[in-house]
Short mmCIF file of N, CA and C in Angstrom, two decimals:
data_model
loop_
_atom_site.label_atom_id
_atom_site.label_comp_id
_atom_site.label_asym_id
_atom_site.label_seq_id
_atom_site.Cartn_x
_atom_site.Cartn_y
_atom_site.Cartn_z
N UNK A 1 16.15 -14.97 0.96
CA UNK A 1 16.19 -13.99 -0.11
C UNK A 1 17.64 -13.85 -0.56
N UNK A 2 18.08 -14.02 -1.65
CA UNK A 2 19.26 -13.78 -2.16
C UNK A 2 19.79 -12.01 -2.39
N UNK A 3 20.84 -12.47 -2.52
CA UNK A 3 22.02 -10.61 -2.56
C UNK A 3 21.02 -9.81 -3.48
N UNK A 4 20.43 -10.80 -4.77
CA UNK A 4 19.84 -9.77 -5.85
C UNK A 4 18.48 -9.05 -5.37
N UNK A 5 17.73 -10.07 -4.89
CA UNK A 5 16.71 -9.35 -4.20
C UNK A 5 16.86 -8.60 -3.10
N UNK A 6 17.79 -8.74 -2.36
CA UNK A 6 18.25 -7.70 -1.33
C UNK A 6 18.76 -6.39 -1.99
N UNK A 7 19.73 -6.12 -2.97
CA UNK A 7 19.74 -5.08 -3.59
C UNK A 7 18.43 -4.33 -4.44
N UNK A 8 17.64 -5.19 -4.73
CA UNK A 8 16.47 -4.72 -5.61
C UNK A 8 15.69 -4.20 -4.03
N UNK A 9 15.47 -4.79 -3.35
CA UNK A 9 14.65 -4.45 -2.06
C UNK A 9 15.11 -3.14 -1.88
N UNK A 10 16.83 -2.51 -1.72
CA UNK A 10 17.56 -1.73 -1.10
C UNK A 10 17.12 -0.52 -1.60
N UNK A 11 17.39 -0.67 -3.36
CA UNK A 11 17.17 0.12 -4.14
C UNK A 11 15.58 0.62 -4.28
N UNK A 12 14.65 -0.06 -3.84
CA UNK A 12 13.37 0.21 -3.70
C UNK A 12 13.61 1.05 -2.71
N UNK A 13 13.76 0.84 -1.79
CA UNK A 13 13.12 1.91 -0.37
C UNK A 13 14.32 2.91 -0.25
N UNK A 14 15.41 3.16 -1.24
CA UNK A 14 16.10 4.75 -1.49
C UNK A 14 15.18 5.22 -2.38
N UNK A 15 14.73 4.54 -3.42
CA UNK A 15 13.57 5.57 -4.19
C UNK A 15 12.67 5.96 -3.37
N UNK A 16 11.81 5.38 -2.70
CA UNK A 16 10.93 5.57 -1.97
C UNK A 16 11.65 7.24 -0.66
N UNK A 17 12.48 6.86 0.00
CA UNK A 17 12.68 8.09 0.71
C UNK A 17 13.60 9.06 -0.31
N UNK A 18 13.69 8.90 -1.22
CA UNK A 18 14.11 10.31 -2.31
C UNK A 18 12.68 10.95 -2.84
N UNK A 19 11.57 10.34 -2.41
CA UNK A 19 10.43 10.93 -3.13
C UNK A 19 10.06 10.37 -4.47
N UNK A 20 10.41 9.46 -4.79
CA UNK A 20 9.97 8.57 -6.38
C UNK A 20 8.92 8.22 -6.03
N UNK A 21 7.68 7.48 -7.01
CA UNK A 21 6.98 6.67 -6.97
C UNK A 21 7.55 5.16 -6.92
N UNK A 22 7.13 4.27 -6.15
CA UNK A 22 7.49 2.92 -7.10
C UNK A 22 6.59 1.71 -7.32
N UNK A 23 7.00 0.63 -8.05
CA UNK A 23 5.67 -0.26 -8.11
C UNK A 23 6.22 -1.38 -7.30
N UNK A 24 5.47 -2.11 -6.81
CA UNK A 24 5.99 -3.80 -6.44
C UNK A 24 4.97 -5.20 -5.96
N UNK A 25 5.67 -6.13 -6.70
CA UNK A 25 4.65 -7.30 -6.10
C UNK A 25 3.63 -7.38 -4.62
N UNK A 26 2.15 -7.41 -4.82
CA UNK A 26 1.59 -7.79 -3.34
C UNK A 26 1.26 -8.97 -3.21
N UNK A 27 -0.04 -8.99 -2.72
CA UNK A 27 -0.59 -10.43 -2.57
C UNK A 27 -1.51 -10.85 -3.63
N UNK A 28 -2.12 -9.83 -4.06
CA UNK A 28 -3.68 -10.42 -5.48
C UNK A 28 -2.39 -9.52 -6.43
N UNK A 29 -2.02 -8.22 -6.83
CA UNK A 29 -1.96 -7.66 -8.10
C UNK A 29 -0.62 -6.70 -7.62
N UNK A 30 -0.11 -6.44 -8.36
CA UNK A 30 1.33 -4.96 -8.40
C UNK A 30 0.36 -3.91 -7.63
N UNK A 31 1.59 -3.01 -6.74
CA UNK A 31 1.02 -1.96 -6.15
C UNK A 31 1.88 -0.95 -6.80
N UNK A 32 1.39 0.39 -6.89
CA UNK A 32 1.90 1.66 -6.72
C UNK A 32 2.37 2.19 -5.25
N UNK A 33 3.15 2.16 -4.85
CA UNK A 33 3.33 3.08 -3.84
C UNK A 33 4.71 4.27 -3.49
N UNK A 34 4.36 4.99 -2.66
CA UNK A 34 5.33 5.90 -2.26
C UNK A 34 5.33 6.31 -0.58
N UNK A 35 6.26 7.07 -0.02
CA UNK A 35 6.23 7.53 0.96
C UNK A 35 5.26 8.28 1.64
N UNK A 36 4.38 8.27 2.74
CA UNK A 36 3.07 8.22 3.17
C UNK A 36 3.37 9.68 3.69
N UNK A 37 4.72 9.80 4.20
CA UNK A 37 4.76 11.52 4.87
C UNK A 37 5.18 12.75 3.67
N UNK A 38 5.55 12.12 2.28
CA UNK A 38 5.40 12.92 1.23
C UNK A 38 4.47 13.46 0.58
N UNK A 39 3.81 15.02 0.98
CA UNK A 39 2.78 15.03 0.18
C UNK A 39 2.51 15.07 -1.39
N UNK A 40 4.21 15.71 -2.14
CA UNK A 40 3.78 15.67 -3.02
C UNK A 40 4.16 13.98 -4.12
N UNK A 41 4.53 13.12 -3.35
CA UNK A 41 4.39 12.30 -3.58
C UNK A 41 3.35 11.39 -4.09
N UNK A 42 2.71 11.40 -2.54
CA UNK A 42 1.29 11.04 -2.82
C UNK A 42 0.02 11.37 -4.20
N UNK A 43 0.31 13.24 -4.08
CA UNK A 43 -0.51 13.92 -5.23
C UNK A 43 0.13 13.35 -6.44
N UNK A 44 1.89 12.87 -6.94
CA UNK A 44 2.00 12.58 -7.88
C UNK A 44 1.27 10.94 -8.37
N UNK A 45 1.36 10.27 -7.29
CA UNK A 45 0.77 8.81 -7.37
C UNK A 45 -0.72 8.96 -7.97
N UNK A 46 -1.83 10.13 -7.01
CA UNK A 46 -2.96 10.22 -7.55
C UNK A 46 -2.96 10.64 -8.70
N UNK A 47 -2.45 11.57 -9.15
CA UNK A 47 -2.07 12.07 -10.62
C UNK A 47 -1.72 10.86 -11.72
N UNK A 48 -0.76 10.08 -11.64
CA UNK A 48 -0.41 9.06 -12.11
C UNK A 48 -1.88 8.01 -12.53
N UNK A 49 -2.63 7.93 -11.11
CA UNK A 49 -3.75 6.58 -11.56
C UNK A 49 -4.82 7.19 -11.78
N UNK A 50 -5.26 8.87 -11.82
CA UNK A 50 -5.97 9.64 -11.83
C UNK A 50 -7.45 9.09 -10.96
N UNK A 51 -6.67 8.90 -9.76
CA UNK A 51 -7.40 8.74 -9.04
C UNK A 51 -8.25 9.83 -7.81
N UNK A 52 -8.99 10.48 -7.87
CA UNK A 52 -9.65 11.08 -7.34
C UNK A 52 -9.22 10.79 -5.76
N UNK A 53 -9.10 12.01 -5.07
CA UNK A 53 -7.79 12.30 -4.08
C UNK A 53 -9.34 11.78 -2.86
N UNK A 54 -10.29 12.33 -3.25
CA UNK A 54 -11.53 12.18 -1.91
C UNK A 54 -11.63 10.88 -1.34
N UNK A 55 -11.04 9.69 -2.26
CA UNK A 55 -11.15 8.08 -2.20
C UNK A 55 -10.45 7.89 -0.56
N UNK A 56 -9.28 8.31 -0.78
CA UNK A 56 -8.68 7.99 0.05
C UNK A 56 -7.51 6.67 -0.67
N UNK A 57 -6.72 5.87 0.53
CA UNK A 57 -5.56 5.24 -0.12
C UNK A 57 -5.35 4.40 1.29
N UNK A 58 -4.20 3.63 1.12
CA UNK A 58 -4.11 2.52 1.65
C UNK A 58 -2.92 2.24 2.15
N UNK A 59 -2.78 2.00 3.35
CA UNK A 59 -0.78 2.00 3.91
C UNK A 59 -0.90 0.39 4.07
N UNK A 60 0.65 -0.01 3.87
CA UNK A 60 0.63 -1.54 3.97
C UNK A 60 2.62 -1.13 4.65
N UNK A 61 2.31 -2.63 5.51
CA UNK A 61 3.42 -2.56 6.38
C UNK A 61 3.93 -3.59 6.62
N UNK A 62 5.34 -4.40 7.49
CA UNK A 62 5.72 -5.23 7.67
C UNK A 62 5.01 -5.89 8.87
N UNK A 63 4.20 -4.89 9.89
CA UNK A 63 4.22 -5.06 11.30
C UNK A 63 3.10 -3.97 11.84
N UNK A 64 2.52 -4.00 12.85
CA UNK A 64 1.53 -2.84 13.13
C UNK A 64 2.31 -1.35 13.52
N UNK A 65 3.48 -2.15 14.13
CA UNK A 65 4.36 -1.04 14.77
C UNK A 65 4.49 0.13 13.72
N UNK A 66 4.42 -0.05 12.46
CA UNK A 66 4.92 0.73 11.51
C UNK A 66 3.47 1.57 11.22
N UNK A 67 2.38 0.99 11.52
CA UNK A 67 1.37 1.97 11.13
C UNK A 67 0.38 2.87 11.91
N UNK A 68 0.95 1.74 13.15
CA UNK A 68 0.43 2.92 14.17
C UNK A 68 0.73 4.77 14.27
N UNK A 69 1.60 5.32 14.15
CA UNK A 69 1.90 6.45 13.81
C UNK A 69 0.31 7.35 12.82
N UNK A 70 -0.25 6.52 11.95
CA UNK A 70 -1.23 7.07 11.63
C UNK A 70 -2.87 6.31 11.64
N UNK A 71 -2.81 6.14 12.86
CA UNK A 71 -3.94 5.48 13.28
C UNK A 71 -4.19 5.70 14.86
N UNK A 72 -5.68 5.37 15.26
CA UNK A 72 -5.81 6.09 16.48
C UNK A 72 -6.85 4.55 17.29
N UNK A 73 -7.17 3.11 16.53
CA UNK A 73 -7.96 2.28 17.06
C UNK A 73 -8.00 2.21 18.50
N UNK A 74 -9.07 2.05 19.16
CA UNK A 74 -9.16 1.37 20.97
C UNK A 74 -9.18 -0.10 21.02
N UNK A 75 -8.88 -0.43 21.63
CA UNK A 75 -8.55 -1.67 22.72
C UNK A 75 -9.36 -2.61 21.47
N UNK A 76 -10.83 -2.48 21.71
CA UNK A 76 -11.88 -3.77 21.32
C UNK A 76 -11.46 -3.77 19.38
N UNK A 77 -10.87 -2.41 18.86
CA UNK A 77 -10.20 -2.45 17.78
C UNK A 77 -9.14 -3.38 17.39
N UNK A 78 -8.35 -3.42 17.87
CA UNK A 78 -6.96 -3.87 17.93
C UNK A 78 -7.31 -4.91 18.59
N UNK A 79 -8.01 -5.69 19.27
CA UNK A 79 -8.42 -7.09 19.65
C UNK A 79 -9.02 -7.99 18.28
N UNK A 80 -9.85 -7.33 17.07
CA UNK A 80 -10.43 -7.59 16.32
C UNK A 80 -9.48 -7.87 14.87
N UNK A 81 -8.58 -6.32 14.57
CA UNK A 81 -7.80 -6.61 13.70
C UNK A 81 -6.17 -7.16 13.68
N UNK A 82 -5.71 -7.28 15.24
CA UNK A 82 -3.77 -7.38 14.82
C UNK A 82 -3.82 -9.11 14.85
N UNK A 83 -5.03 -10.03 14.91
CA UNK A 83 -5.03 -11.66 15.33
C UNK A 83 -4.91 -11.86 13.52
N UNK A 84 -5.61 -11.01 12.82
CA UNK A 84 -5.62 -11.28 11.85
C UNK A 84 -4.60 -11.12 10.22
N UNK A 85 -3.53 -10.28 11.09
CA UNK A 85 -2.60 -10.23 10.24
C UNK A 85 -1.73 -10.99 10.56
N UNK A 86 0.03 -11.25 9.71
CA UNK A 86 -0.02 -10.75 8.45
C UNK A 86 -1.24 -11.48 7.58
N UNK A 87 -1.60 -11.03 6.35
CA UNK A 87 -2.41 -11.64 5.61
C UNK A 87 -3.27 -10.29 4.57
N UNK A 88 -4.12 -11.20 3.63
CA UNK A 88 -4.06 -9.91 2.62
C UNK A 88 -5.88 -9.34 3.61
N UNK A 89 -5.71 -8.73 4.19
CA UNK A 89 -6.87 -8.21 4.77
C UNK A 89 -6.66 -6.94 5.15
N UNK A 90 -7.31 -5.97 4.54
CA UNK A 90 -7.42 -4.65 4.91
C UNK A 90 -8.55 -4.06 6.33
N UNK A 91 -8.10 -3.17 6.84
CA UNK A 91 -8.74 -2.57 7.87
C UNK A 91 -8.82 -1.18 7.65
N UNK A 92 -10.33 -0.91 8.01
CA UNK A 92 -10.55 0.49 8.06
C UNK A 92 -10.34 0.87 9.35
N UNK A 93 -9.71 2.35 10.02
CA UNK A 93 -9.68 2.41 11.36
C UNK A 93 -9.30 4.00 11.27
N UNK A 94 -9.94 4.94 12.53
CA UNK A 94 -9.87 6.33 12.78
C UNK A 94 -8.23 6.56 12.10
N UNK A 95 -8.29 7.50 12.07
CA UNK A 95 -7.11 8.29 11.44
C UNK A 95 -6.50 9.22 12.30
N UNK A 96 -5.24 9.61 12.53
CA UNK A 96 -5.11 10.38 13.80
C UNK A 96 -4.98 11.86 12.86
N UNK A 97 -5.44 12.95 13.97
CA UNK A 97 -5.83 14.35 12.89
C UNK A 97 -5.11 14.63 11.99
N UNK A 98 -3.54 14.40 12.56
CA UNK A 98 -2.71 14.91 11.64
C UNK A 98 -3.02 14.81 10.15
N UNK A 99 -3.36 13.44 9.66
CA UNK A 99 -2.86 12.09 8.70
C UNK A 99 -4.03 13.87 7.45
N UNK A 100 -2.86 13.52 6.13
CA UNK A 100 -3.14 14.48 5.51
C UNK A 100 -4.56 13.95 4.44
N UNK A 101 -5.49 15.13 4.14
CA UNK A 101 -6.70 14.55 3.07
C UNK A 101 -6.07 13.68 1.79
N UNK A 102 -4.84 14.10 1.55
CA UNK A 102 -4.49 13.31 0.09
C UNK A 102 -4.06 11.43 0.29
N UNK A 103 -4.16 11.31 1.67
CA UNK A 103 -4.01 10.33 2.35
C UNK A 103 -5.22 9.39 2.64
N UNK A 104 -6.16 10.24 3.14
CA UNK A 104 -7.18 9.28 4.08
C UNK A 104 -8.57 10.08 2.88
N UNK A 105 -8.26 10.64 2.42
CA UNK A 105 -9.31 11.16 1.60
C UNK A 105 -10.51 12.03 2.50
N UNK A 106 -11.76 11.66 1.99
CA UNK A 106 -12.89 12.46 2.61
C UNK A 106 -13.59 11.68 3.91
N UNK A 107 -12.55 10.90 4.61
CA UNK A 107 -12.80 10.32 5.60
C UNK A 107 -12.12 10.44 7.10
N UNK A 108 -12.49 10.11 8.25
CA UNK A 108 -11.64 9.93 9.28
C UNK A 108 -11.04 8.87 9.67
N UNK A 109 -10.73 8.04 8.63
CA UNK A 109 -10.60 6.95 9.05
C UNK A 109 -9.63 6.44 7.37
N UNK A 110 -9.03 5.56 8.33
CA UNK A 110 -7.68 4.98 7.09
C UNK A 110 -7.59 3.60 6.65
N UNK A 111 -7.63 3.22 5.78
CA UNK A 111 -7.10 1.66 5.40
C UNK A 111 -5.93 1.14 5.26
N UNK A 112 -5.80 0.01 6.20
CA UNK A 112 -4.32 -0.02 6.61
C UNK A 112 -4.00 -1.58 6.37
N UNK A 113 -3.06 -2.20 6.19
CA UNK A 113 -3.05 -3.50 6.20
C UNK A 113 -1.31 -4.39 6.53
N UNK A 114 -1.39 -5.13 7.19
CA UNK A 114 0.13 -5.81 7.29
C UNK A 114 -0.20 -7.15 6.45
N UNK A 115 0.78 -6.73 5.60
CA UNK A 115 0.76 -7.45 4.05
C UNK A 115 1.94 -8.85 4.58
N UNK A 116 1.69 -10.14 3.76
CA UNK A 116 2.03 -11.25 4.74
C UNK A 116 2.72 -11.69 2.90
N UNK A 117 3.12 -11.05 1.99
CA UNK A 117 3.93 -10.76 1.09
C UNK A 117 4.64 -10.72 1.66
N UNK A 118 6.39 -11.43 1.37
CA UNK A 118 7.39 -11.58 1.85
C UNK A 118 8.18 -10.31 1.34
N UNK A 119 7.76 -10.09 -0.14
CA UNK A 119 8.86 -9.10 -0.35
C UNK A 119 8.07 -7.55 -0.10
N UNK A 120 7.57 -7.53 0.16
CA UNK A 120 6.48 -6.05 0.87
C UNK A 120 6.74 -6.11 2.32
N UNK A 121 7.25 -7.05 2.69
CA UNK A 121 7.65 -7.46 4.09
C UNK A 121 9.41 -6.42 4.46
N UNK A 122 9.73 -7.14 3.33
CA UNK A 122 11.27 -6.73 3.19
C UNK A 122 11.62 -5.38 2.87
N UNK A 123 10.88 -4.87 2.15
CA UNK A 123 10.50 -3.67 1.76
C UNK A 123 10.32 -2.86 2.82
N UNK A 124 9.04 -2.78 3.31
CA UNK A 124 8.95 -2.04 4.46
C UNK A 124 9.58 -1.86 5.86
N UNK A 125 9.96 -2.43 5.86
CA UNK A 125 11.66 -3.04 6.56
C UNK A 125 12.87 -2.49 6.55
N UNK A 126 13.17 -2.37 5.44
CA UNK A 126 14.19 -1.69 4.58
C UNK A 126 14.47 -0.35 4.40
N UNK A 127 13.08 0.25 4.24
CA UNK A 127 12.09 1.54 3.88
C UNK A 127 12.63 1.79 5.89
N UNK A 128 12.16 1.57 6.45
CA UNK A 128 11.45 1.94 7.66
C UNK A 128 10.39 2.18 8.11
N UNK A 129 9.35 1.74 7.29
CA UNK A 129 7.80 2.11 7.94
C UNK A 129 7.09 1.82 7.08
N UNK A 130 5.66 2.21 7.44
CA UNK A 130 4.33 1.83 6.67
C UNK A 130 4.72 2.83 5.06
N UNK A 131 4.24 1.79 3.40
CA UNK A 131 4.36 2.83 2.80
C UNK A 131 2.78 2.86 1.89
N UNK A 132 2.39 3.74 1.45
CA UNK A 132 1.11 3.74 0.57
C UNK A 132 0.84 2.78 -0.38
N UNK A 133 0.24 2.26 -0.54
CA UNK A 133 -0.65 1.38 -1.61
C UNK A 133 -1.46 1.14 -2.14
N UNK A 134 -1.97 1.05 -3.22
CA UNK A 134 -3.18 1.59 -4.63
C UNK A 134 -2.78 0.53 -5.69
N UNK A 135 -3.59 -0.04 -6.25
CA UNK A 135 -3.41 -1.16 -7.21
C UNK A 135 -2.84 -0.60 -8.33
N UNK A 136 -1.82 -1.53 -9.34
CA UNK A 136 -0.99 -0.24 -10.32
C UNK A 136 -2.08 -0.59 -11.45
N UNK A 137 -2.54 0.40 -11.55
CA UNK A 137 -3.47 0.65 -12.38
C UNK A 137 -4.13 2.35 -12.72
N UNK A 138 -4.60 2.54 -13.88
CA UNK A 138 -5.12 3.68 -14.28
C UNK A 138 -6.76 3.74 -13.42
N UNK A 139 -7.24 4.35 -12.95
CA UNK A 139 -8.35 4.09 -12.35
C UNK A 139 -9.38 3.56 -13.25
N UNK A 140 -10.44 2.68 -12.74
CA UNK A 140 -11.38 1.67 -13.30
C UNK A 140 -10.55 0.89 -14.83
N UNK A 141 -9.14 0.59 -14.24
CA UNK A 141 -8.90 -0.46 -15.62
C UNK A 141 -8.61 -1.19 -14.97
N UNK A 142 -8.18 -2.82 -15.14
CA UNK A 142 -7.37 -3.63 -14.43
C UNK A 142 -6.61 -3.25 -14.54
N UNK A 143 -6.25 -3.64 -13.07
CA UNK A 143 -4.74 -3.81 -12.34
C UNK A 143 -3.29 -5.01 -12.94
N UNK A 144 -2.50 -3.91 -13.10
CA UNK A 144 -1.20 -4.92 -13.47
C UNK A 144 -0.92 -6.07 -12.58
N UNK A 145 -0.22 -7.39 -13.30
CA UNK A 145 0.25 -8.25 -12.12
C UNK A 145 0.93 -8.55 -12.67
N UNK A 146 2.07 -8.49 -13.54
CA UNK A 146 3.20 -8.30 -13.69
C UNK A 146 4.13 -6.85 -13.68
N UNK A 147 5.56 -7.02 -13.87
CA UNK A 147 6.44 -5.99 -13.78
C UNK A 147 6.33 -5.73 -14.86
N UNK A 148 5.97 -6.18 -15.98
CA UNK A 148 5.87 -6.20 -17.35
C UNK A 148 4.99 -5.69 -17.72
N UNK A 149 3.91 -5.84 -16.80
CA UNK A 149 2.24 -4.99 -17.28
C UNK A 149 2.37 -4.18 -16.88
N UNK A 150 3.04 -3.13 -15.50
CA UNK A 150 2.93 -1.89 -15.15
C UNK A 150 3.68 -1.43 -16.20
N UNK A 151 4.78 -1.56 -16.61
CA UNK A 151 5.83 -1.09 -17.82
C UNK A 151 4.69 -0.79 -18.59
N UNK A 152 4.20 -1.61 -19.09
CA UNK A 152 3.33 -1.35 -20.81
C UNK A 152 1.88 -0.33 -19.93
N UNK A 153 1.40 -0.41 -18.74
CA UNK A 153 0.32 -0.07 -18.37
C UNK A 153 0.93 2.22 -18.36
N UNK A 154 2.11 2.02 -17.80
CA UNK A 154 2.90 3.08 -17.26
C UNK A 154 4.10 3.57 -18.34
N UNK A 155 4.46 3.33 -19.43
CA UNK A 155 5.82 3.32 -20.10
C UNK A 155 6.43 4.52 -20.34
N UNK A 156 5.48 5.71 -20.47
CA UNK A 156 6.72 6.81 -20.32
C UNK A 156 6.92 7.71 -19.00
N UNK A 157 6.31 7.08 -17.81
CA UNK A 157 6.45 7.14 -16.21
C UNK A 157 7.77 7.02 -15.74
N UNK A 158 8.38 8.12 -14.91
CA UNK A 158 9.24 7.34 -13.50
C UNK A 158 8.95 6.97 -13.04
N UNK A 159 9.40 5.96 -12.48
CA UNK A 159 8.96 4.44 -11.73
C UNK A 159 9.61 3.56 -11.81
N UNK A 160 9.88 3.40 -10.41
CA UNK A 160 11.20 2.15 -10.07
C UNK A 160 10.44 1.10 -9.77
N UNK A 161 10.80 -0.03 -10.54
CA UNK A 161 10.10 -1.13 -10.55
C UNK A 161 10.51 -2.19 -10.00
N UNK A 162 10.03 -2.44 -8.53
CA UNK A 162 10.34 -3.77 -8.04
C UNK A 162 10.14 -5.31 -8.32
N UNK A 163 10.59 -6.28 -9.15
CA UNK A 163 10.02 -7.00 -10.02
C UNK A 163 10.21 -8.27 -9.20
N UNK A 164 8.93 -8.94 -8.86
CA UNK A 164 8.91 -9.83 -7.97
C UNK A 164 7.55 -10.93 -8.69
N UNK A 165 7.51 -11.36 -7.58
CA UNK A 165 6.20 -12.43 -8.15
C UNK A 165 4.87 -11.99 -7.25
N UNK A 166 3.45 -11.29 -7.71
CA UNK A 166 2.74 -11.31 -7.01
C UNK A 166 1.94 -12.51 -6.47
N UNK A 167 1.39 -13.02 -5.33
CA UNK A 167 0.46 -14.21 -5.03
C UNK A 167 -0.49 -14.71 -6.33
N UNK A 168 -1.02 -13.80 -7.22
CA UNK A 168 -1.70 -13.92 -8.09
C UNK A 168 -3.41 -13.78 -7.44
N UNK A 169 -3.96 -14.03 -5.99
CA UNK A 169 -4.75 -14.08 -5.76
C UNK A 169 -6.00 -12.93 -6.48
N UNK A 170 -6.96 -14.17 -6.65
CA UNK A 170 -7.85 -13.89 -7.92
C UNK A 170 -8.23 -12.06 -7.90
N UNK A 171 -8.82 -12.27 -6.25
CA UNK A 171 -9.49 -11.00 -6.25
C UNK A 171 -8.78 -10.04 -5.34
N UNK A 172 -8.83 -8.70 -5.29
CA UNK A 172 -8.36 -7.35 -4.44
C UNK A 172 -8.36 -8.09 -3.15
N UNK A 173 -7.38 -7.81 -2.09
CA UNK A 173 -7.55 -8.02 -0.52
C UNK A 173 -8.63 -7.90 -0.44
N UNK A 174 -9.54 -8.18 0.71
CA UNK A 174 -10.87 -7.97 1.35
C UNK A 174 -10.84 -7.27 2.38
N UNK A 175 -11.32 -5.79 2.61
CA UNK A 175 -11.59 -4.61 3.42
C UNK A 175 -12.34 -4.79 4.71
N UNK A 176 -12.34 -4.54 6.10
CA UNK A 176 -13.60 -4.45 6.99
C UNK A 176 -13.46 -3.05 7.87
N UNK A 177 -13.95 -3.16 8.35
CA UNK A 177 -14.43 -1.76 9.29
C UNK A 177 -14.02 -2.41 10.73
N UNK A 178 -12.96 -1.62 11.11
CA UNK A 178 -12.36 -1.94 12.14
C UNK A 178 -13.16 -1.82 13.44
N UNK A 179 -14.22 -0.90 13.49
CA UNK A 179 -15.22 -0.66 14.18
C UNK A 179 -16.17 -1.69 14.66
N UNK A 180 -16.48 -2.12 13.44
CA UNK A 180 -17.60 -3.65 14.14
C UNK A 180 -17.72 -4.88 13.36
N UNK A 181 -16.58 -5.31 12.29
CA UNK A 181 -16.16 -5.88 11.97
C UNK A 181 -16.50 -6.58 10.46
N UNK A 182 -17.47 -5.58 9.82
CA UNK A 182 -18.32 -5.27 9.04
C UNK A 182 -17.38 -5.48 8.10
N UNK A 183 -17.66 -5.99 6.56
CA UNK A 183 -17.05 -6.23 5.46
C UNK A 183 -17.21 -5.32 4.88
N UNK A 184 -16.25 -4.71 4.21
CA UNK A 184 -16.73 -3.28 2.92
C UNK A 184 -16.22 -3.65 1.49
N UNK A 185 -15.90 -5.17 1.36
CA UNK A 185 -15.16 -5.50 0.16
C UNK A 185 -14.98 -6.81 0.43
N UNK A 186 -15.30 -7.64 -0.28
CA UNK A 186 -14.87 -8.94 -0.44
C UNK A 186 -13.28 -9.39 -1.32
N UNK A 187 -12.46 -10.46 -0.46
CA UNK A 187 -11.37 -10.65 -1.72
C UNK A 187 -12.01 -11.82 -2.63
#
């Protein structure tokens, strides 16, 4: 990774712990995200994609280490999902009580994923920990996959825009149920 993307990385994850929203390359499409222990962060993100807070939302990380903090899986859990990261595969898995409703929504349980995106890698890295993720998009429109489409999707938004190259992969990560290994989404 060169100085420029290291400063763009840098400058991402000070927005991120000042409380900004920001966007950045994943693996299928641009994400929205922000700091996972900010609540009003979070409410501004849902606000932003007017996304209905009951859904719930999605942490993505460099490493498990970073997301354990809000997750509670057993043994036959974590045998099923950590072989399978990094990679674009999401996991559903208990939520530990704390983890706030604007977070995990109307569920006990969280979707979590270690994103095998290099610069979401770097990011969270940088950041220090797991941060939220939601496709940048207005709810039920497509999702941006350029830095250029969240701009025109988002244009009179704050929003620090991490401008990278997403994988392009066709479809959304693919979701399972950490529980019994059950698909809830195809990529």
């Amino acid at each position: 990774m060169n100085n420029l993307s290291n400063f763009k990385i840098h400058m991402a994850a000070r927005a991120l712990k000042q409380g900004q929203l920001i966007a950045y390359p994943t693996e299928s499409v641009y994400g929205l995200g922000c700091d996972p222990y900010n609540e009003s962060a979070i409410l501004q993100l849902l606000a932003l994609k007017q996304r209905p807070a009951h859904k719930g939302l999605i942490l993505i990380a460099a490493d498990f280490a970073q997301l354990s903090p809000f997750v509670c899986p057993d043994a036959a859990m974590l045998e099923r999902i950590l072989p399978s990261w990094p990679a674009p595969i999401t996991w559903v898995v208990p939520a530990q009580t704390w983890v706030p409703h604007c977070l995990k929504g109307d569920h006990d349980s969280l979707a979590i994923r270690v994103s095998a995106h290099p610069m979401v890698q770097q990011l969270c890295r940088h950041y220090g920990g797991a941060i939220v993720s939601t496709s940048a998009n207005i709810s039920q429109q497509a999702p941006a996959r350029s830095a250029l489409a969240v701009r025109q999707r988002f244009p009179h938004k704050e929003l620090f825009i991490l401008a990278g190259a997403s994988n392009q992969q066709a479809q959304p990560t693919a979701i399972y149920q950490a529980s019994d290994g059950r698909c809830l989404r195809r990529s």
